[in-house]
Coordinates of C-alpha atoms and ligand atoms in Angstrom, one line a residue:
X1 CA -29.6 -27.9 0.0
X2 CA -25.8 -26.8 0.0
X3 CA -24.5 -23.7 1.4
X4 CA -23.2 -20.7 0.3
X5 CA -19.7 -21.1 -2.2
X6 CA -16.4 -20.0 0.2
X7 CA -13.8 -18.1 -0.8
X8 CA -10.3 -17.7 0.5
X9 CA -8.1 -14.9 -0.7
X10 CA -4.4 -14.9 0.4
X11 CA -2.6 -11.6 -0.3
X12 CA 0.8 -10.8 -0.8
X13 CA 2.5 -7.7 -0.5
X14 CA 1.2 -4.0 -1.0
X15 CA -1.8 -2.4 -0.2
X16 CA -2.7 -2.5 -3.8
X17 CA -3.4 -6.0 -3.3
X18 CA -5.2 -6.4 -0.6
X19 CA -7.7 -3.7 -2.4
X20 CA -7.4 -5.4 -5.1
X21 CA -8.1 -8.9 -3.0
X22 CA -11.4 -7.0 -1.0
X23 CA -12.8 -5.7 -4.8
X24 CA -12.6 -9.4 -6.3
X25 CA -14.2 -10.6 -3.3
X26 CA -16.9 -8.3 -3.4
X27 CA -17.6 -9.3 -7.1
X28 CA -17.7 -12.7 -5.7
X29 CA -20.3 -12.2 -3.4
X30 CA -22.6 -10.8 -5.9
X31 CA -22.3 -14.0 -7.3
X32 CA -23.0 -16.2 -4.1
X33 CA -19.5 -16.5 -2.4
X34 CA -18.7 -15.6 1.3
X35 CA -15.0 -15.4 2.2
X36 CA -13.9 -17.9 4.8
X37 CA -10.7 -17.8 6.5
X38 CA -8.8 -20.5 6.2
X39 CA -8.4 -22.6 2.4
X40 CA -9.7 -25.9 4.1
X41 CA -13.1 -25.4 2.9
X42 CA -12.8 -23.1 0.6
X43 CA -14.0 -23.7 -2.9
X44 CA -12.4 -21.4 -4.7
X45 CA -8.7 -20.1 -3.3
X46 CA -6.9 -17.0 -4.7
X47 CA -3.6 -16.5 -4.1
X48 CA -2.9 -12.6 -5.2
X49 CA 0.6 -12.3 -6.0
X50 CA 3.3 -9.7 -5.8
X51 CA 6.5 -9.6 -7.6
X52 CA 8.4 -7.3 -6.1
X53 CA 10.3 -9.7 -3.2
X54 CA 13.0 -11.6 -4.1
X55 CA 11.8 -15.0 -5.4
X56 CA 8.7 -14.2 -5.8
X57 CA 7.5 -16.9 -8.0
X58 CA 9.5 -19.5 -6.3
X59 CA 7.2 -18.7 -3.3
X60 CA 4.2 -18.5 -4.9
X61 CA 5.0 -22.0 -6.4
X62 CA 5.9 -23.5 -3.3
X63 CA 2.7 -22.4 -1.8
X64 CA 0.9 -24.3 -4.9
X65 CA 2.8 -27.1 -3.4
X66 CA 0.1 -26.7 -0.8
X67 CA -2.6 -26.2 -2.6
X68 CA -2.1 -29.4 -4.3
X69 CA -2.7 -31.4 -0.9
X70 CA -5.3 -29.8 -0.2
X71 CA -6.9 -30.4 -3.6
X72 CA -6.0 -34.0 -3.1
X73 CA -7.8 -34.1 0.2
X74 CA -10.9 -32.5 -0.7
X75 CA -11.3 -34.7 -3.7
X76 CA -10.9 -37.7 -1.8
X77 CA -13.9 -35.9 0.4
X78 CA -15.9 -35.6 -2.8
X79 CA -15.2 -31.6 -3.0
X80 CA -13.7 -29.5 -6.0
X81 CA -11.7 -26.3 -5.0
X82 CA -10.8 -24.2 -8.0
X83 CA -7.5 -22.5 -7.7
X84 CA -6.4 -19.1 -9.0
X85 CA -3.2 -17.3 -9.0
X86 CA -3.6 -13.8 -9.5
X87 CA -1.8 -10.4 -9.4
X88 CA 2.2 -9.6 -10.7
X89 CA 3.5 -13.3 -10.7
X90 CA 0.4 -14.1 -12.6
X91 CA 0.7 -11.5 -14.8
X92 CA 4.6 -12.0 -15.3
X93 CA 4.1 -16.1 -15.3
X94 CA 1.2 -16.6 -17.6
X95 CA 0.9 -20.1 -19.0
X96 CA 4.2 -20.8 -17.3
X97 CA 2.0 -21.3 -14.0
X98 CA -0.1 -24.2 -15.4
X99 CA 2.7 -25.6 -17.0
X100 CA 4.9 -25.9 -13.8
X101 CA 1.7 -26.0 -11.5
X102 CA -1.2 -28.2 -13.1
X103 CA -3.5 -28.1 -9.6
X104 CA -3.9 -24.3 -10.8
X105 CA -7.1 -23.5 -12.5
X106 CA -7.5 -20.4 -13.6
X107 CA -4.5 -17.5 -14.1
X108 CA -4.9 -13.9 -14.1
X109 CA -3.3 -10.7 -14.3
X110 CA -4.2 -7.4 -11.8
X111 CA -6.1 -5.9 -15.1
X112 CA -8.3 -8.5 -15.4
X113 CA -9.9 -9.2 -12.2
X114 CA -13.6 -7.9 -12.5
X115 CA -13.5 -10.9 -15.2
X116 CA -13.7 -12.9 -12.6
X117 CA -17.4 -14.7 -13.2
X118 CA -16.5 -15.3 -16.3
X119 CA -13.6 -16.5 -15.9
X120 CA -15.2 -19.0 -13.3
X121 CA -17.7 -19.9 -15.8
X122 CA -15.3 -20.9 -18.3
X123 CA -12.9 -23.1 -16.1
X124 CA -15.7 -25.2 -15.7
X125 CA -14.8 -26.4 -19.1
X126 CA -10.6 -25.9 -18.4
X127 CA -8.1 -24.0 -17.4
X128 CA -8.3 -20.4 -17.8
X129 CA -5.5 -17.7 -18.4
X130 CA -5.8 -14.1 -19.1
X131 CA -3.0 -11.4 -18.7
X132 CA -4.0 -9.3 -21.0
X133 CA -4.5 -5.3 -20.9
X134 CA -8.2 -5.0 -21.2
X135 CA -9.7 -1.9 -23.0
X136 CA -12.8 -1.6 -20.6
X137 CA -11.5 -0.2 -16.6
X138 CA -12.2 -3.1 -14.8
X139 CA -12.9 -0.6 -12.0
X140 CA -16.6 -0.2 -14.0
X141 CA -17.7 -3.4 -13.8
X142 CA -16.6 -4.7 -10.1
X143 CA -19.0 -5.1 -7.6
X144 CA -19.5 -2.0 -4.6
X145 CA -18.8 -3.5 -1.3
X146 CA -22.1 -4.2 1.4
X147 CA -21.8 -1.8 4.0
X148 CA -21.5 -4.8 6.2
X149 CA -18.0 -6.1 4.4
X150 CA -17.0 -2.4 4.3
X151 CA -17.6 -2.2 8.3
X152 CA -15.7 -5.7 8.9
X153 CA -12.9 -4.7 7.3
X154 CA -12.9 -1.8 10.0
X155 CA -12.7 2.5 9.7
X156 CA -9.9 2.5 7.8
X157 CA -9.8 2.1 4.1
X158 CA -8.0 1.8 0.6
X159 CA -9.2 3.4 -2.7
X160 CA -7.0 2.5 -6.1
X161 CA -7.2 6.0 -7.6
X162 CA -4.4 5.5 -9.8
X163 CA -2.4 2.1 -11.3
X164 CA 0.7 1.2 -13.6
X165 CA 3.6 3.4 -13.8
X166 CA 5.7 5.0 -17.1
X167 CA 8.7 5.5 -15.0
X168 CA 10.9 2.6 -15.7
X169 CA 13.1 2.8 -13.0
X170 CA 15.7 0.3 -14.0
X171 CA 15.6 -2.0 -11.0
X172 CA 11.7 -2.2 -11.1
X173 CA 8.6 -4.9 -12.5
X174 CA 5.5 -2.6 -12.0
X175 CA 6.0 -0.9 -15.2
X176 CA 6.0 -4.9 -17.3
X177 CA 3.7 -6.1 -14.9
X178 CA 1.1 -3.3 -13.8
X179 CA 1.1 -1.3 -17.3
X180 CA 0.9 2.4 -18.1
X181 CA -0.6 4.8 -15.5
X182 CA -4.1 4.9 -15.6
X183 CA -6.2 7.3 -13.0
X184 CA -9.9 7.0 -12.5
X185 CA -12.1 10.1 -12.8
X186 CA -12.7 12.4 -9.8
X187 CA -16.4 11.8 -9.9
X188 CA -16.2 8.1 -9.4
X189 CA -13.3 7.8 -6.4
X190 CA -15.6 10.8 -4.8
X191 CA -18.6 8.6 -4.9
X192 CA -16.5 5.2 -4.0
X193 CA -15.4 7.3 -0.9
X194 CA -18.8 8.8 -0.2
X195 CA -19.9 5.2 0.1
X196 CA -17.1 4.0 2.3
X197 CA -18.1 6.9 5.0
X198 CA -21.6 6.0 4.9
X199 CA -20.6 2.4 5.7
X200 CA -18.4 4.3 9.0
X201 CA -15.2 4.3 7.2
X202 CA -13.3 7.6 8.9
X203 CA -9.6 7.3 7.2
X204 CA -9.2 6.8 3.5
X205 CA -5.5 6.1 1.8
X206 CA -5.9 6.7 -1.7
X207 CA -2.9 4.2 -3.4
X208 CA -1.6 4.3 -6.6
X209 CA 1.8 2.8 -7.6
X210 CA 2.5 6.4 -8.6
X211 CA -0.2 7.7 -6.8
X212 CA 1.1 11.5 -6.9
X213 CA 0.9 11.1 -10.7
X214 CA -2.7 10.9 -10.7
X215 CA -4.7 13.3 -13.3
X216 CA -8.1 11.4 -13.7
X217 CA -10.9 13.7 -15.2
X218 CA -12.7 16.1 -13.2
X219 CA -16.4 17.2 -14.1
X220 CA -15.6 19.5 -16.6
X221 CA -13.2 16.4 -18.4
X222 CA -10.3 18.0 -17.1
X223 CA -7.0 16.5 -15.7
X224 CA -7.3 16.9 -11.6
X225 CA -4.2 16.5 -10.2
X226 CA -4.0 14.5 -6.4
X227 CA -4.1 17.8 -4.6
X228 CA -7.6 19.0 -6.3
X229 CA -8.7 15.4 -5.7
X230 CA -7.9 15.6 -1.8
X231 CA -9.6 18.8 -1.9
X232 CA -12.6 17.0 -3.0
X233 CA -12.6 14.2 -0.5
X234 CA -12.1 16.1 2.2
X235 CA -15.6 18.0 1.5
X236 CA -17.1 14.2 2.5
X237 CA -18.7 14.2 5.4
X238 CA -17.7 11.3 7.8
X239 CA -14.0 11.8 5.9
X240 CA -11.8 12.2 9.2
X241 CA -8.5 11.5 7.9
X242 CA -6.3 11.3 4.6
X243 CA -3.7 9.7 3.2
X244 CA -2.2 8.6 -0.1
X245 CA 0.7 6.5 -1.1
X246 CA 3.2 5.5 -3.0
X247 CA 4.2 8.6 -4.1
X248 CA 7.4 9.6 -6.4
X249 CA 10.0 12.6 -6.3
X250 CA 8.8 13.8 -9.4
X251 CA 5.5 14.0 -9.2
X252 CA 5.4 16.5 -5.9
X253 CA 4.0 19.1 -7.6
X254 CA 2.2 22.8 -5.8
X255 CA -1.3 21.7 -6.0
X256 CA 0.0 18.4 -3.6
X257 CA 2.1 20.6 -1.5
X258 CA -0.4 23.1 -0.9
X259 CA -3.1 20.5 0.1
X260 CA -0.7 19.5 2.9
X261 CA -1.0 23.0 4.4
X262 CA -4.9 23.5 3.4
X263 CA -6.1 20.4 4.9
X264 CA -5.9 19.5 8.1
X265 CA -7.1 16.0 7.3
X266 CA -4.1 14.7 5.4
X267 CA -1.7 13.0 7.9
X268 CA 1.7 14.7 8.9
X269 CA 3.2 11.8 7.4
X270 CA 4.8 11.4 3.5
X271 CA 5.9 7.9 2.3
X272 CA 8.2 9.0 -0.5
X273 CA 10.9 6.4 -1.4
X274 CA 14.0 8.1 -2.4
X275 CA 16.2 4.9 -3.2
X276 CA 19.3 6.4 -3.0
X277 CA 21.4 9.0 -1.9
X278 CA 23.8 9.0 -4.4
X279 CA 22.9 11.1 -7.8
X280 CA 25.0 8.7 -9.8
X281 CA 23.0 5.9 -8.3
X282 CA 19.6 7.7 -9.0
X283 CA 21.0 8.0 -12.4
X284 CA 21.7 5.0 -13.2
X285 CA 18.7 4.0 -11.1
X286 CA 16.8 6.0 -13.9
X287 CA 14.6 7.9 -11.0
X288 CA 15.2 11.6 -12.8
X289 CA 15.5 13.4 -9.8
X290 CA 18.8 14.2 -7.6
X291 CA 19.5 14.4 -4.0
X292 CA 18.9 18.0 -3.4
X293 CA 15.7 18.2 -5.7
X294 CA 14.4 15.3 -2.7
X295 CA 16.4 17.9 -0.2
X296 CA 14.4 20.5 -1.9
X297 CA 10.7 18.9 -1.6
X298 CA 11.2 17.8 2.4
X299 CA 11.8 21.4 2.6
X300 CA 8.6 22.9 1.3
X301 CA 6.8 19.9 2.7
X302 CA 8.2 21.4 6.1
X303 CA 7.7 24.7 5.2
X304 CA 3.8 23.6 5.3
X305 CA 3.6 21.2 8.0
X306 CA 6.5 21.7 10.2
X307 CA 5.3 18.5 11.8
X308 CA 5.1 16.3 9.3
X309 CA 7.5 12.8 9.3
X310 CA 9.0 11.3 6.2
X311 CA 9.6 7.8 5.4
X312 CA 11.0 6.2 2.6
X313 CA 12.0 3.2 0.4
X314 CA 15.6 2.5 0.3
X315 CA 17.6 -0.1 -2.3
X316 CA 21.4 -0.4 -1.5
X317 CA 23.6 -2.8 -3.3
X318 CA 22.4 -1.3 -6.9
X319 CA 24.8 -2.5 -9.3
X320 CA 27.4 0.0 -9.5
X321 CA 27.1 1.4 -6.0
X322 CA 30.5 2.2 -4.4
X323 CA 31.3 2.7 -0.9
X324 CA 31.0 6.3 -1.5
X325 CA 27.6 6.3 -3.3
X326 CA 26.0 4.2 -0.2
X327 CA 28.0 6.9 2.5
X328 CA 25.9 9.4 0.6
X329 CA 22.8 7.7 1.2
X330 CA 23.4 7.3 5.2
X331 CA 24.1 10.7 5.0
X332 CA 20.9 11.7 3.1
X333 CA 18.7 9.7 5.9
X334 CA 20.6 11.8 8.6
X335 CA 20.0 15.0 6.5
X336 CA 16.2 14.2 6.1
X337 CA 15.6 12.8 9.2
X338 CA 13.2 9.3 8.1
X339 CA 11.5 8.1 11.1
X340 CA 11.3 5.0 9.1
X341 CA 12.2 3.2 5.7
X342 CA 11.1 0.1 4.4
X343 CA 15.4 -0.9 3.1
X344 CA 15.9 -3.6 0.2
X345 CA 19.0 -5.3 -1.1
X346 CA 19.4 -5.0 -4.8
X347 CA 18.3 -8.1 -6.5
X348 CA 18.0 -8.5 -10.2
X349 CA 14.5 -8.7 -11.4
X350 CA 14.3 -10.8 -15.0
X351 CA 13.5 -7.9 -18.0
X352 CA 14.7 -5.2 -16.5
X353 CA 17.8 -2.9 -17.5
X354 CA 19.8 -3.2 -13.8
X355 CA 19.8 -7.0 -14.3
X356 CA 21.9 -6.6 -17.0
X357 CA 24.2 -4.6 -14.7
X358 CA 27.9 -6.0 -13.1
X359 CA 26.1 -7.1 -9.7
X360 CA 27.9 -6.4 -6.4
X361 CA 29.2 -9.1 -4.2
X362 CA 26.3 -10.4 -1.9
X363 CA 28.5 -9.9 1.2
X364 CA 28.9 -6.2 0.3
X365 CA 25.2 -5.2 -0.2
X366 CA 24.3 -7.7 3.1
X367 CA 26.6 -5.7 5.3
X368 CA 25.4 -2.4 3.9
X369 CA 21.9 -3.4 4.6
X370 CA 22.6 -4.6 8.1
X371 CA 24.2 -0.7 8.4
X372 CA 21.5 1.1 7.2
X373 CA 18.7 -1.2 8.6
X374 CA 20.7 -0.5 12.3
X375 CA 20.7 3.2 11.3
X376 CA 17.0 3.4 10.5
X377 CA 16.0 1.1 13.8
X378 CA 17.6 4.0 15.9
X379 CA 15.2 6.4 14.6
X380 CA 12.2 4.5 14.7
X381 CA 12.7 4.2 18.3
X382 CA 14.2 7.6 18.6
X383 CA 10.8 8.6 16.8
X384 CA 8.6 6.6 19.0
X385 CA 10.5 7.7 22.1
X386 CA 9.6 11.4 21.2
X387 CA 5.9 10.6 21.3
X388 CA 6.0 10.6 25.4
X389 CA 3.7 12.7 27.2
X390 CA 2.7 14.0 23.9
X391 CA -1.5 14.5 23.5
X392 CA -2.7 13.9 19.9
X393 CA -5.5 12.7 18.2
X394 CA -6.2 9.0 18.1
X395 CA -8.6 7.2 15.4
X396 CA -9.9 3.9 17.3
X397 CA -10.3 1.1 15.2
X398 CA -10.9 -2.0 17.4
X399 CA -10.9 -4.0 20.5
X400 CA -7.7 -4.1 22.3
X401 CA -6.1 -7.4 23.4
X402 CA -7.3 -6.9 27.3
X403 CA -10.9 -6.3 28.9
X404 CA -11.7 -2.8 28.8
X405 CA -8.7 -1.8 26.6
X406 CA -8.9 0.0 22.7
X407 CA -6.6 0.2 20.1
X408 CA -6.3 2.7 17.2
X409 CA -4.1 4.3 15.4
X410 CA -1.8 7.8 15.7
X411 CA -1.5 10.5 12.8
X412 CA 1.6 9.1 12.3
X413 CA 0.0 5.5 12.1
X414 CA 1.5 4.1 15.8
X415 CA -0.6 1.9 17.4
X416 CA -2.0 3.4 20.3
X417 CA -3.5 1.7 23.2
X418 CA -6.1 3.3 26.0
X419 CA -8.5 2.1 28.3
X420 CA -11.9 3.0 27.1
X421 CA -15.3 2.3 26.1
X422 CA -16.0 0.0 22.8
X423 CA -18.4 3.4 21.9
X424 CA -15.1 5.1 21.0
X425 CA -14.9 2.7 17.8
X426 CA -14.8 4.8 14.5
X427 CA -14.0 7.7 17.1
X428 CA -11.3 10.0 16.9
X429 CA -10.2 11.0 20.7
X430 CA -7.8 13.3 22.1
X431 CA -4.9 10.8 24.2
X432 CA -2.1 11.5 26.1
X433 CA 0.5 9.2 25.8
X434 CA 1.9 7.7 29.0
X435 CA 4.2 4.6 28.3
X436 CA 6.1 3.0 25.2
X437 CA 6.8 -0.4 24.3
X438 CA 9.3 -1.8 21.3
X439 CA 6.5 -0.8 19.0
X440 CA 3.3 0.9 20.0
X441 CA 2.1 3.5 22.5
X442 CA 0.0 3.3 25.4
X443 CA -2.0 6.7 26.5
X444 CA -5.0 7.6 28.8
X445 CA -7.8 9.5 26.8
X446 CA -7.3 13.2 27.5
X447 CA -10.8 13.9 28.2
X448 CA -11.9 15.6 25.1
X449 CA -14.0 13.2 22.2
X450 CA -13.3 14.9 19.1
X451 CA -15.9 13.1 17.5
X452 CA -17.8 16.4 15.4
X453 CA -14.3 16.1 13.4
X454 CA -15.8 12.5 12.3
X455 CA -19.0 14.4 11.5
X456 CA -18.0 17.5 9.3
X457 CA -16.1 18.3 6.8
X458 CA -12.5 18.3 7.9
X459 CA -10.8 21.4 5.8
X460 CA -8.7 24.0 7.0
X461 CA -12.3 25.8 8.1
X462 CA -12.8 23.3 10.4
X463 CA -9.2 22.9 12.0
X464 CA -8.3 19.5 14.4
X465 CA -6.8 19.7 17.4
X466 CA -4.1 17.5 16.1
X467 CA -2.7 19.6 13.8
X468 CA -1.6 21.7 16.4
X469 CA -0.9 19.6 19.4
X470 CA 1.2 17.0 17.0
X471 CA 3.5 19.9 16.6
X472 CA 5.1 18.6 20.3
X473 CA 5.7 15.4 18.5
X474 CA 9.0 17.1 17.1
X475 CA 8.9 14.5 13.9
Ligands
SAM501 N1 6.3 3.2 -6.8 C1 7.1 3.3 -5.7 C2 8.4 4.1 -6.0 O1 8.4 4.9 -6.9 O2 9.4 4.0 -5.3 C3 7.4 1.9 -5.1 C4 7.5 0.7 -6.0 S1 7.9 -0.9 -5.4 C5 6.3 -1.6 -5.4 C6 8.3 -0.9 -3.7 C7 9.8 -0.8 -3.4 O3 10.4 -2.1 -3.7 C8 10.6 0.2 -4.2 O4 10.4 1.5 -3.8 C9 12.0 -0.3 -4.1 O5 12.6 0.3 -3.0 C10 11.8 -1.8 -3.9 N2 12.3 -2.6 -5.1 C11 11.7 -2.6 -6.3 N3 12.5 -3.4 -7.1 C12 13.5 -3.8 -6.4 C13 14.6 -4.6 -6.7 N4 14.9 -5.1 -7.9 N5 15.5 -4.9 -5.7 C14 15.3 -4.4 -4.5 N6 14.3 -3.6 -4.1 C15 13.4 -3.3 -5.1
SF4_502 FE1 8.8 1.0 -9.9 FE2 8.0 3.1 -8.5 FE3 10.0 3.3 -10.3 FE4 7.5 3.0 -11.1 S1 8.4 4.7 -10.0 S2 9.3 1.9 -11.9 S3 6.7 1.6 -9.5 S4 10.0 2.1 -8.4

C-alpha cells in the first residue's frame, strides 16, 4: 500500500502568496496530499512566484536548476515528482518557463490555482500551462482549510479580500500580472473568518494588493467599502485583533478612517507605501496623490488614534529623480515619522512605462538607498527603544526558544518574549516590557490575562486595555 501523495510549497514574497500557497494546499489535501517540508520526497513541488524583486525570473530559474537534480535523483530511485511554477513569474513567463525549463510540468498563473486537480490530471498526459483570467472566482471552488491545518499554521491569519489593481503605477507588474481589482462579497470573507476563529485563529490581516480599495457586495448587493467590512469582522467572536494591508493613498476614504477610531481591534499600525516624497516623482510615478494629500491622511489617522505608527514602502532612484526630489522624500519620512519602511532601488520592470524612462546611474540610486535605509534603521531602533517599560497587550503565538519562555507578538507586530505558561497560547496578556535586543522585546506578564477580549466581540463597546495603555508607546 503507498502512502499519502507529499507536497512541498516554496513561497516567495508577499503575504498574498503564502495565502495563496496555504489555499492550494488545502485543495490538495482534499485530494490526498499532505505538505512535507522539505522537496526531497515530495511528489509534487510548487514553487509560488513573485515578480516584484529584481531578477525575479532569473531566480526562479536558477532554483529550477535545483529542481532538475532532484528530479534526476528520484527517477533514478524509481519516483516521479511533478513540478509547478506558479504565481507572477508564472503568469508573466507562460510557455517561456517550459521552453527555458523542460523539468517543469505544469505552469500557472495566481487566477488559476483552484484548477489545480485538474490541472494535475491533465499533466499526466503533458505539460500543462494556464495563465489565463478565468471567469469563475477561483475563491468558489478552493478547498476550506481543517481546523487542524488552520491551528498549525498558528493564531494569526491571512484572508485575500481583494486582488489585482487598476492603478498602473508606472514602475509596477501587479496590474499585467495580478489583473483588475476584484473584491469578494462581505458574506463570504465573514464566513471564511468565522471559520478561522473557530479553528483558534485570534488576529486576522485581511490583504489585498489594493486592499483599501475593496467594495465586495454586502447582503443587500451593495458595494461595502473596507471600513463596513472591519465593522463586520469585528462582530466575530474569537476575532481579537485586525489588520489589513497593502493599502494605497487614494483609497483612505471616512468609512476606513472612522473604523480606526470605532474599533479598538484594528492595530495602531498603517502600512501605506508612499514611494516618494517628491510630487514630481509621484507624478511621474503615476500614484495620483501629492505629498501633503499623504501629510493630510497621517493627520486624520492621528487625529483618531493618536497612537498609531506608520510604515511605508519607499522607491528611490525613479528615473528622473534629482537630488532635490530624493531631499524631499528624507524630509517627508522625518515629517511623518515611519517607524519603519520596506526601501527599494528603482529597477526597470519589462512592460511597464518607467522602463522606458532615462535610468539613473546605479551608483546614484545605491548611495541614496544606503541614506535612506541608514535613516529608516535609526527609527526602527528609536521606535523599539521607546517601547521600554511600556505595558501593552501581547497576542501569544508559540513556544519560545528557551524552557519556560513564550513568544508572541505586540500591536505594533514586535516580537515579544515572556516567561510563561504554554496555556497563554492563542492568549492575549497584558506585558511589561523590561529589556530590548536589536530586534524584539523581552517583558514579564503584568499580571492581568485579557483573555475575555479573545472571547467577545472586540468593538469600541467592549474597549482593550491596549488601546489605552499603547498610548505610552509615543509611536
Ligand atoms: N500595492 C502596494 C502599493 O500600492 O504601493 C504595493 C505593491 S508592490 C507588491 C510592493 C512594493 O514594491 C511597492 O510598494 C514598491 O515600493 C516596490 N516596487 C514595485 N515595483 C518596483 C520597481 N520596479 N522597482 C523598485 N521597487 C518596486
Ligand atoms: Fe503596483 Fe500598488 Fe501601484 Fe497597484 S497601486 S500599480 S500594486 S504599486
Amino acid at each position: 500500500m503507498t502512502g499519502p501523495r507529499k507536497l512541498f510549497v516554496k513561497s516567495y514574497g508577499c503575504q498574498m502568496n503564502v495565502y495563496d500557497s496555504h489555499r492550494m494546499a488545502d485543495t490538495l489535501a482534499a485530494e490526498g496530499y499532505v505538505e512535507t517540508a522539505t522537496p526531497d520526497d515530495a511528489d509534487l513541488i510548487v514553487l509560488n512566484t513573485c515578480h516584484i524583486r529584481e531578477r525575479a525570473a532569473e531566480k526562479v530559474y536558477s532554483e529550477l536548476g535545483r529542481m532538475r537534480v532532484l528530479k534526476q535523483q528520484a527517477a533514478q530511485q524509481g519516483r516521479e515528482i511533478k513540478v509547478a511554477v506558479a504565481g507572477c513569474v508564472a503568469q508573466a513567463e507562460g510557455q517561456e518557463i517550459l521552453r527555458r525549463a523542460p523539468t517543469v510540468d505544469l505552469v500557472f498563473g495566481p487566477q488559476s490555482y483552484h484548477r489545480l486537480p485538474d490541472m494535475l490530471e491533465r499533466a499526466k498526459s503533458g505539460k500543462v500551462v494556464d495563465t489565463e483570467f478565468p471567469p469563475e472566482d477561483k475563491f468558489d471552488h478552493l478547498a476550506a482549510p481543517s481546523k487542524a491545518a488552520t491551528r498549525k499554521r498558528g493564531v494569526s491569519a491571512f484572508i485575500t479580500v481583494q486582488e489585482g489593481c487598476d492603478k498602473f503605477c508606472t514602475f509596477c507588474v501587479v496590474p499585467y500580472t495580478r489583473g483588475s481589482e476584484v473584491s469578494r462579497p462581505v458574506e463570504k470573507i465573514v464566513a471564511e473568518a468565522t471559520r478561522l476563529a473557530e479553528a483558534g485563529v485570534r488576529e486576522i490581516t485581511l490583504i489585498g494588493q489594493n486592499v483599501n480599495g475593496y467594495h465586495g457586495e454586502d447582503a443587500g448587493g451593495r458595494a461595502a467599502t473596507l471600513g463596513q467590512l472591519l465593522h463586520c469582522l469585528a462582530d466575530i467572536p474569537g476575532v481579537a485583533r485586525l489588520r489589513y494591508s497593502t493599502s494605497h493613498p487614494c483609497d483612505m476614504d471616512d468609512s476606513l478612517i472612522a473604523a480606526h477610531r470605532d474599533l479598538p481591534a484594528l492595530m495602531p499600525q498603517l502600512h501605506l507605501p508612499v514611494q516618494s516624497g517628491s510630487d514630481r516623482i509621484l507624478e511621474a510615478m503615476n500614484r495620483r496623490h501629492t505629498r501633503a494629500d499623504y501629510l493630510r491622511i497621517v493627520d486624520r489617522m492621528r487625529a483618531v488614534r493618536p497612537n498609531i505608527a506608520f510604515t511605508s514602502d519607499i522607491i528611490v532612484g525613479f528615473p528622473g529623480e534629482t537630488d532635490r526630489d530624493f531631499a524631499d522624500t528624507m524630509k517627508l519620512v522625518d515629517d511623518v515619522g515611519f517607524v519603519t519602511a520596506y526601501t527599494f532601488k528603482y529597477s526597470p520592470r519589462p512592460g511597464t512605462p518607467a522602463a522606458e524612462m532615462d535610468q539613473l546611474p546605479e551608483a546614484i540610486k545605491d548611495e541614496r538607498l544606503q541614506r535612506l535605509q541608514r535613516d529608516i534603521a535609526a527609527r526602527q531602533a528609536a521606535f523599539l527603544a521607546s517601547q521600554q517599560g511600556v505595558t501593552f497587550d501581547v497576542l501569544f503565538e508559540k513556544s519560545g526558544r528557551y524552557p519556560g519562555q513564550i513568544v508572541g507578538r505586540s500591536p505594533y507586530l514586535q516580537p515579544v518574549q515572556v516567561m510563561g505558561p504554554t496555556s497563554l497560547i492563542g492568549e492575549i496578556a497584558s506585558v511589561t516590557v523590561t529589556e530590548l535586543s536589536a530586534n524584539s522585546l523581552f517583558g514579564a506578564l503584568a499580571g492581568s490575562l485579557v483573555s475575555s477580549l479573545a472571547k467577545a466581540p472586540a468593538r469600541a463597546d467592549h474597549p482593550q486595555t491596549e488601546a489605552a495603555q499603547i498610548e505610552a508607546a509615543g509611536a
